[in-house]
Amino acid sequence: MIQRSETICLVGFMGTGKSTISKLLAEQLGCRRVDSDEEIERRIGCSISAYFAAEGEAAFRKLESEVLAGLLQEYTGGVISTGGGAVLAEYNRALMLANSFVVALKATDSDIIARTSHDATRPLLAGDGKQKALRLLEARRHAYDFAHFSVDTSSLTPEQAAAAIVAELEARQ
Ligand code: S3P
């Protein structure tokens, strides 16, 4: 096992595999793992969709920033998977870059659409999921480029994607 004290943040568009890959990565690294969306839902006591409907996206983004800042302090040395929009705020990007090794998971538009368009749990894709995903993909085309390292998950299994991240961490030692 590699010796590592650095926190790892996984960022990426919805459907790039952040949750699954973060679990595998934490298993392989023998460290703790937390998901910012799960932590937000635990705090608000309802689903993110319900929170969006009741409070709106701006309130969610504020909460997301607070939760992310807290997790970066609490989960030092762990793996943190973030929501697809956590990268939109400059404040969040700066915080992640300063306090973690940021890994962006990427995938082709068609893979992302196939993985997300029938999922009713994502408020930003409610209704015509495909059209909404395409619009957001366009708007966020470069939103994940700030990361220290990127993995294209399209042609990889989640295990292979996690292994690619471990290999990069080893190479950096
Ligand atoms: C969002 C992505 C979601 C969740 C919320 C907003 C986004 O997380 O945070 O619905 O703006 O891309 P996942 O990327 O885990 O689906």
Tab-separated table of C-alpha atoms and ligand atoms in Angstrom:
chain	number	residue	atom	x	y	z
A	1	MET	CA	0.000	0.000	0.000
A	2	ILE	CA	1.309	3.459	-0.797
A	3	GLN	CA	2.083	5.880	2.020
A	4	ARG	CA	-0.012	8.961	1.529
A	5	SER	CA	-1.304	11.798	3.643
A	6	GLU	CA	-2.921	13.785	0.860
A	7	THR	CA	-6.680	14.093	0.548
A	8	ILE	CA	-8.133	13.185	-2.847
A	9	CYS	CA	-11.109	15.050	-4.305
A	10	LEU	CA	-12.963	13.485	-7.202
A	11	VAL	CA	-14.709	15.992	-9.448
A	12	GLY	CA	-16.581	15.459	-12.688
A	13	PHE	CA	-19.853	15.860	-14.507
A	14	MET	CA	-22.872	13.858	-13.336
A	15	GLY	CA	-22.561	10.242	-14.437
A	16	THR	CA	-18.781	10.107	-14.705
A	17	GLY	CA	-18.627	7.528	-11.910
A	18	LYS	CA	-17.449	9.630	-8.967
A	19	SER	CA	-19.350	7.693	-6.286
A	20	THR	CA	-18.446	4.203	-7.501
A	21	ILE	CA	-14.831	5.038	-8.236
A	22	SER	CA	-14.376	6.861	-4.930
A	23	LYS	CA	-15.467	3.722	-3.051
A	24	LEU	CA	-13.032	1.524	-4.978
A	25	LEU	CA	-10.250	4.056	-4.575
A	26	ALA	CA	-10.730	4.349	-0.810
A	27	GLU	CA	-10.761	0.546	-0.560
A	28	GLN	CA	-7.509	0.273	-2.492
A	29	LEU	CA	-5.870	3.051	-0.499
A	30	GLY	CA	-7.240	1.817	2.825
A	31	CYS	CA	-8.627	5.222	3.738
A	32	ARG	CA	-11.955	6.837	4.557
A	33	ARG	CA	-14.345	7.963	1.862
A	34	VAL	CA	-17.134	10.514	1.935
A	35	ASP	CA	-19.523	11.838	-0.691
A	36	SER	CA	-20.476	15.516	-0.437
A	37	ASP	CA	-24.003	14.952	-1.815
A	38	GLU	CA	-24.633	12.185	0.741
A	39	GLU	CA	-23.332	14.466	3.491
A	40	ILE	CA	-25.617	17.289	2.299
A	41	GLU	CA	-28.631	14.947	2.299
A	42	ARG	CA	-27.737	13.736	5.788
A	43	ARG	CA	-27.656	17.348	6.993
A	44	ILE	CA	-30.842	18.557	5.327
A	45	GLY	CA	-32.763	15.361	6.064
A	46	CYS	CA	-34.256	15.160	2.575
A	47	SER	CA	-33.179	14.468	-0.986
A	48	ILE	CA	-31.210	17.024	-2.995
A	49	SER	CA	-34.132	17.135	-5.449
A	50	ALA	CA	-36.553	18.058	-2.677
A	51	TYR	CA	-34.126	20.702	-1.409
A	52	PHE	CA	-33.742	22.210	-4.903
A	53	ALA	CA	-37.528	22.361	-5.223
A	54	ALA	CA	-38.023	23.980	-1.812
A	55	GLU	CA	-34.989	26.285	-1.508
A	56	GLY	CA	-33.607	26.667	-5.032
A	57	GLU	CA	-30.200	26.051	-6.560
A	58	ALA	CA	-28.468	29.069	-4.972
A	59	ALA	CA	-29.248	27.796	-1.469
A	60	PHE	CA	-27.954	24.362	-2.469
A	61	ARG	CA	-24.693	25.855	-3.807
A	62	LYS	CA	-24.143	27.758	-0.563
A	63	LEU	CA	-24.664	24.595	1.452
A	64	GLU	CA	-22.456	22.627	-0.941
A	65	SER	CA	-19.574	25.074	-0.367
A	66	GLU	CA	-19.983	24.886	3.408
A	67	VAL	CA	-20.106	21.092	3.390
A	68	LEU	CA	-17.109	20.787	1.075
A	69	ALA	CA	-15.010	23.097	3.268
A	70	GLY	CA	-15.972	21.038	6.326
A	71	LEU	CA	-15.194	17.710	4.646
A	72	LEU	CA	-11.775	18.929	3.504
A	73	GLN	CA	-10.940	19.583	7.158
A	74	GLU	CA	-12.542	16.458	8.554
A	75	TYR	CA	-11.427	13.901	5.955
A	76	THR	CA	-7.736	14.742	5.643
A	77	GLY	CA	-6.049	11.835	3.898
A	78	GLY	CA	-9.384	10.459	2.703
A	79	VAL	CA	-11.251	10.357	-0.587
A	80	ILE	CA	-13.995	12.946	-1.139
A	81	SER	CA	-16.377	12.605	-4.057
A	82	THR	CA	-18.138	15.834	-4.959
A	83	GLY	CA	-21.325	16.779	-6.805
A	84	GLY	CA	-20.937	17.639	-10.488
A	85	GLY	CA	-21.509	21.348	-9.867
A	86	ALA	CA	-19.132	21.721	-6.924
A	87	VAL	CA	-16.467	22.997	-9.315
A	88	LEU	CA	-18.550	25.971	-10.477
A	89	ALA	CA	-17.572	28.235	-7.584
A	90	GLU	CA	-14.057	29.659	-7.763
A	91	TYR	CA	-13.959	29.433	-3.963
A	92	ASN	CA	-14.544	25.657	-4.069
A	93	ARG	CA	-11.957	25.124	-6.799
A	94	ALA	CA	-9.327	27.102	-4.895
A	95	LEU	CA	-10.112	25.242	-1.674
A	96	MET	CA	-9.842	21.824	-3.346
A	97	LEU	CA	-6.618	22.730	-5.169
A	98	ALA	CA	-5.010	24.038	-1.995
A	99	ASN	CA	-6.077	21.154	0.226
A	100	SER	CA	-6.212	18.042	-1.936
A	101	PHE	CA	-5.077	16.215	-5.028
A	102	VAL	CA	-7.946	16.939	-7.412
A	103	VAL	CA	-8.845	14.193	-9.880
A	104	ALA	CA	-11.332	14.932	-12.667
A	105	LEU	CA	-13.320	12.017	-14.041
A	106	LYS	CA	-14.292	12.556	-17.653
A	107	ALA	CA	-16.505	10.629	-20.077
A	108	THR	CA	-17.881	11.158	-23.554
A	109	ASP	CA	-21.148	13.064	-23.908
A	110	SER	CA	-22.912	9.950	-25.170
A	111	ASP	CA	-21.766	7.864	-22.193
A	112	ILE	CA	-22.863	10.575	-19.783
A	113	ILE	CA	-26.261	10.848	-21.458
A	114	ALA	CA	-26.692	7.079	-21.424
A	115	ARG	CA	-25.786	6.956	-17.732
A	116	THR	CA	-27.905	9.896	-16.567
A	117	SER	CA	-30.867	10.551	-18.818
A	118	HIS	CA	-33.219	8.091	-17.114
A	119	ASP	CA	-32.194	8.998	-13.599
A	120	ALA	CA	-34.912	10.906	-11.759
A	121	THR	CA	-32.749	11.754	-8.741
A	122	ARG	CA	-30.886	14.647	-10.354
A	123	PRO	CA	-32.877	17.908	-10.237
A	124	LEU	CA	-30.872	19.574	-13.004
A	125	LEU	CA	-31.812	16.771	-15.416
A	126	ALA	CA	-35.486	16.480	-14.467
A	127	GLY	CA	-37.830	16.432	-17.471
A	128	ASP	CA	-35.997	16.138	-20.779
A	129	GLY	CA	-32.805	14.730	-19.275
A	130	LYS	CA	-30.972	14.347	-22.558
A	131	GLN	CA	-31.471	17.954	-23.718
A	132	LYS	CA	-30.651	19.290	-20.268
A	133	ALA	CA	-27.521	17.160	-20.028
A	134	LEU	CA	-26.370	18.331	-23.466
A	135	ARG	CA	-26.854	21.987	-22.515
A	136	LEU	CA	-25.025	21.566	-19.207
A	137	LEU	CA	-22.223	19.598	-20.869
A	138	GLU	CA	-21.721	22.491	-23.262
A	139	ALA	CA	-21.809	25.069	-20.470
A	140	ARG	CA	-19.344	23.064	-18.359
A	141	ARG	CA	-17.069	21.918	-21.175
A	142	HIS	CA	-13.928	23.217	-19.417
A	143	ALA	CA	-15.204	23.324	-15.859
A	144	TYR	CA	-13.175	20.300	-14.775
A	145	ASP	CA	-9.908	21.249	-16.481
A	146	PHE	CA	-8.499	22.848	-13.321
A	147	ALA	CA	-7.888	19.423	-11.744
A	148	HIS	CA	-4.372	18.170	-11.054
A	149	PHE	CA	-5.077	14.936	-12.932
A	150	SER	CA	-7.811	13.607	-15.249
A	151	VAL	CA	-9.056	10.126	-16.060
A	152	ASP	CA	-11.303	9.409	-19.024
A	153	THR	CA	-13.658	6.736	-17.732
A	154	SER	CA	-15.389	6.044	-21.052
A	155	SER	CA	-13.321	3.042	-22.022
A	156	LEU	CA	-12.475	1.925	-18.475
A	157	THR	CA	-14.248	-0.159	-15.881
A	158	PRO	CA	-14.593	1.560	-12.482
A	159	GLU	CA	-11.836	-0.775	-11.210
A	160	GLN	CA	-9.525	0.306	-14.035
A	161	ALA	CA	-10.286	3.976	-13.402
A	162	ALA	CA	-9.483	3.570	-9.689
A	163	ALA	CA	-6.280	1.712	-10.633
A	164	ALA	CA	-5.266	4.583	-12.954
A	165	ILE	CA	-5.583	7.018	-10.061
A	166	VAL	CA	-3.577	4.750	-7.739
A	167	ALA	CA	-0.878	4.442	-10.430
A	168	GLU	CA	-0.678	8.237	-10.695
A	169	LEU	CA	-0.404	8.584	-6.913
A	170	GLU	CA	2.392	6.015	-6.905
A	171	ALA	CA	4.180	7.783	-9.738
A	172	ARG	CA	4.023	11.045	-7.807
A	173	GLN	CA	5.696	9.585	-4.725
B	1	S3P	C1	-25.207	18.492	-9.627
B	1	S3P	C2	-24.769	17.193	-9.511
B	1	S3P	C3	-25.309	16.269	-8.503
B	1	S3P	C4	-25.830	17.036	-7.286
B	1	S3P	C5	-26.817	18.077	-7.713
B	1	S3P	C6	-26.206	19.085	-8.692
B	1	S3P	C7	-24.621	19.342	-10.680
B	1	S3P	O1	-24.279	15.359	-8.096
B	1	S3P	O2	-24.790	17.624	-6.559
B	1	S3P	O3	-27.901	17.425	-8.277
B	1	S3P	O4	-24.795	20.579	-10.636
B	1	S3P	O5	-23.938	18.799	-11.582
B	1	S3P	P1	-23.717	14.135	-9.004
B	1	S3P	O6	-22.670	14.703	-9.898
B	1	S3P	O7	-23.148	13.202	-7.995
B	1	S3P	O8	-24.882	13.576	-9.736
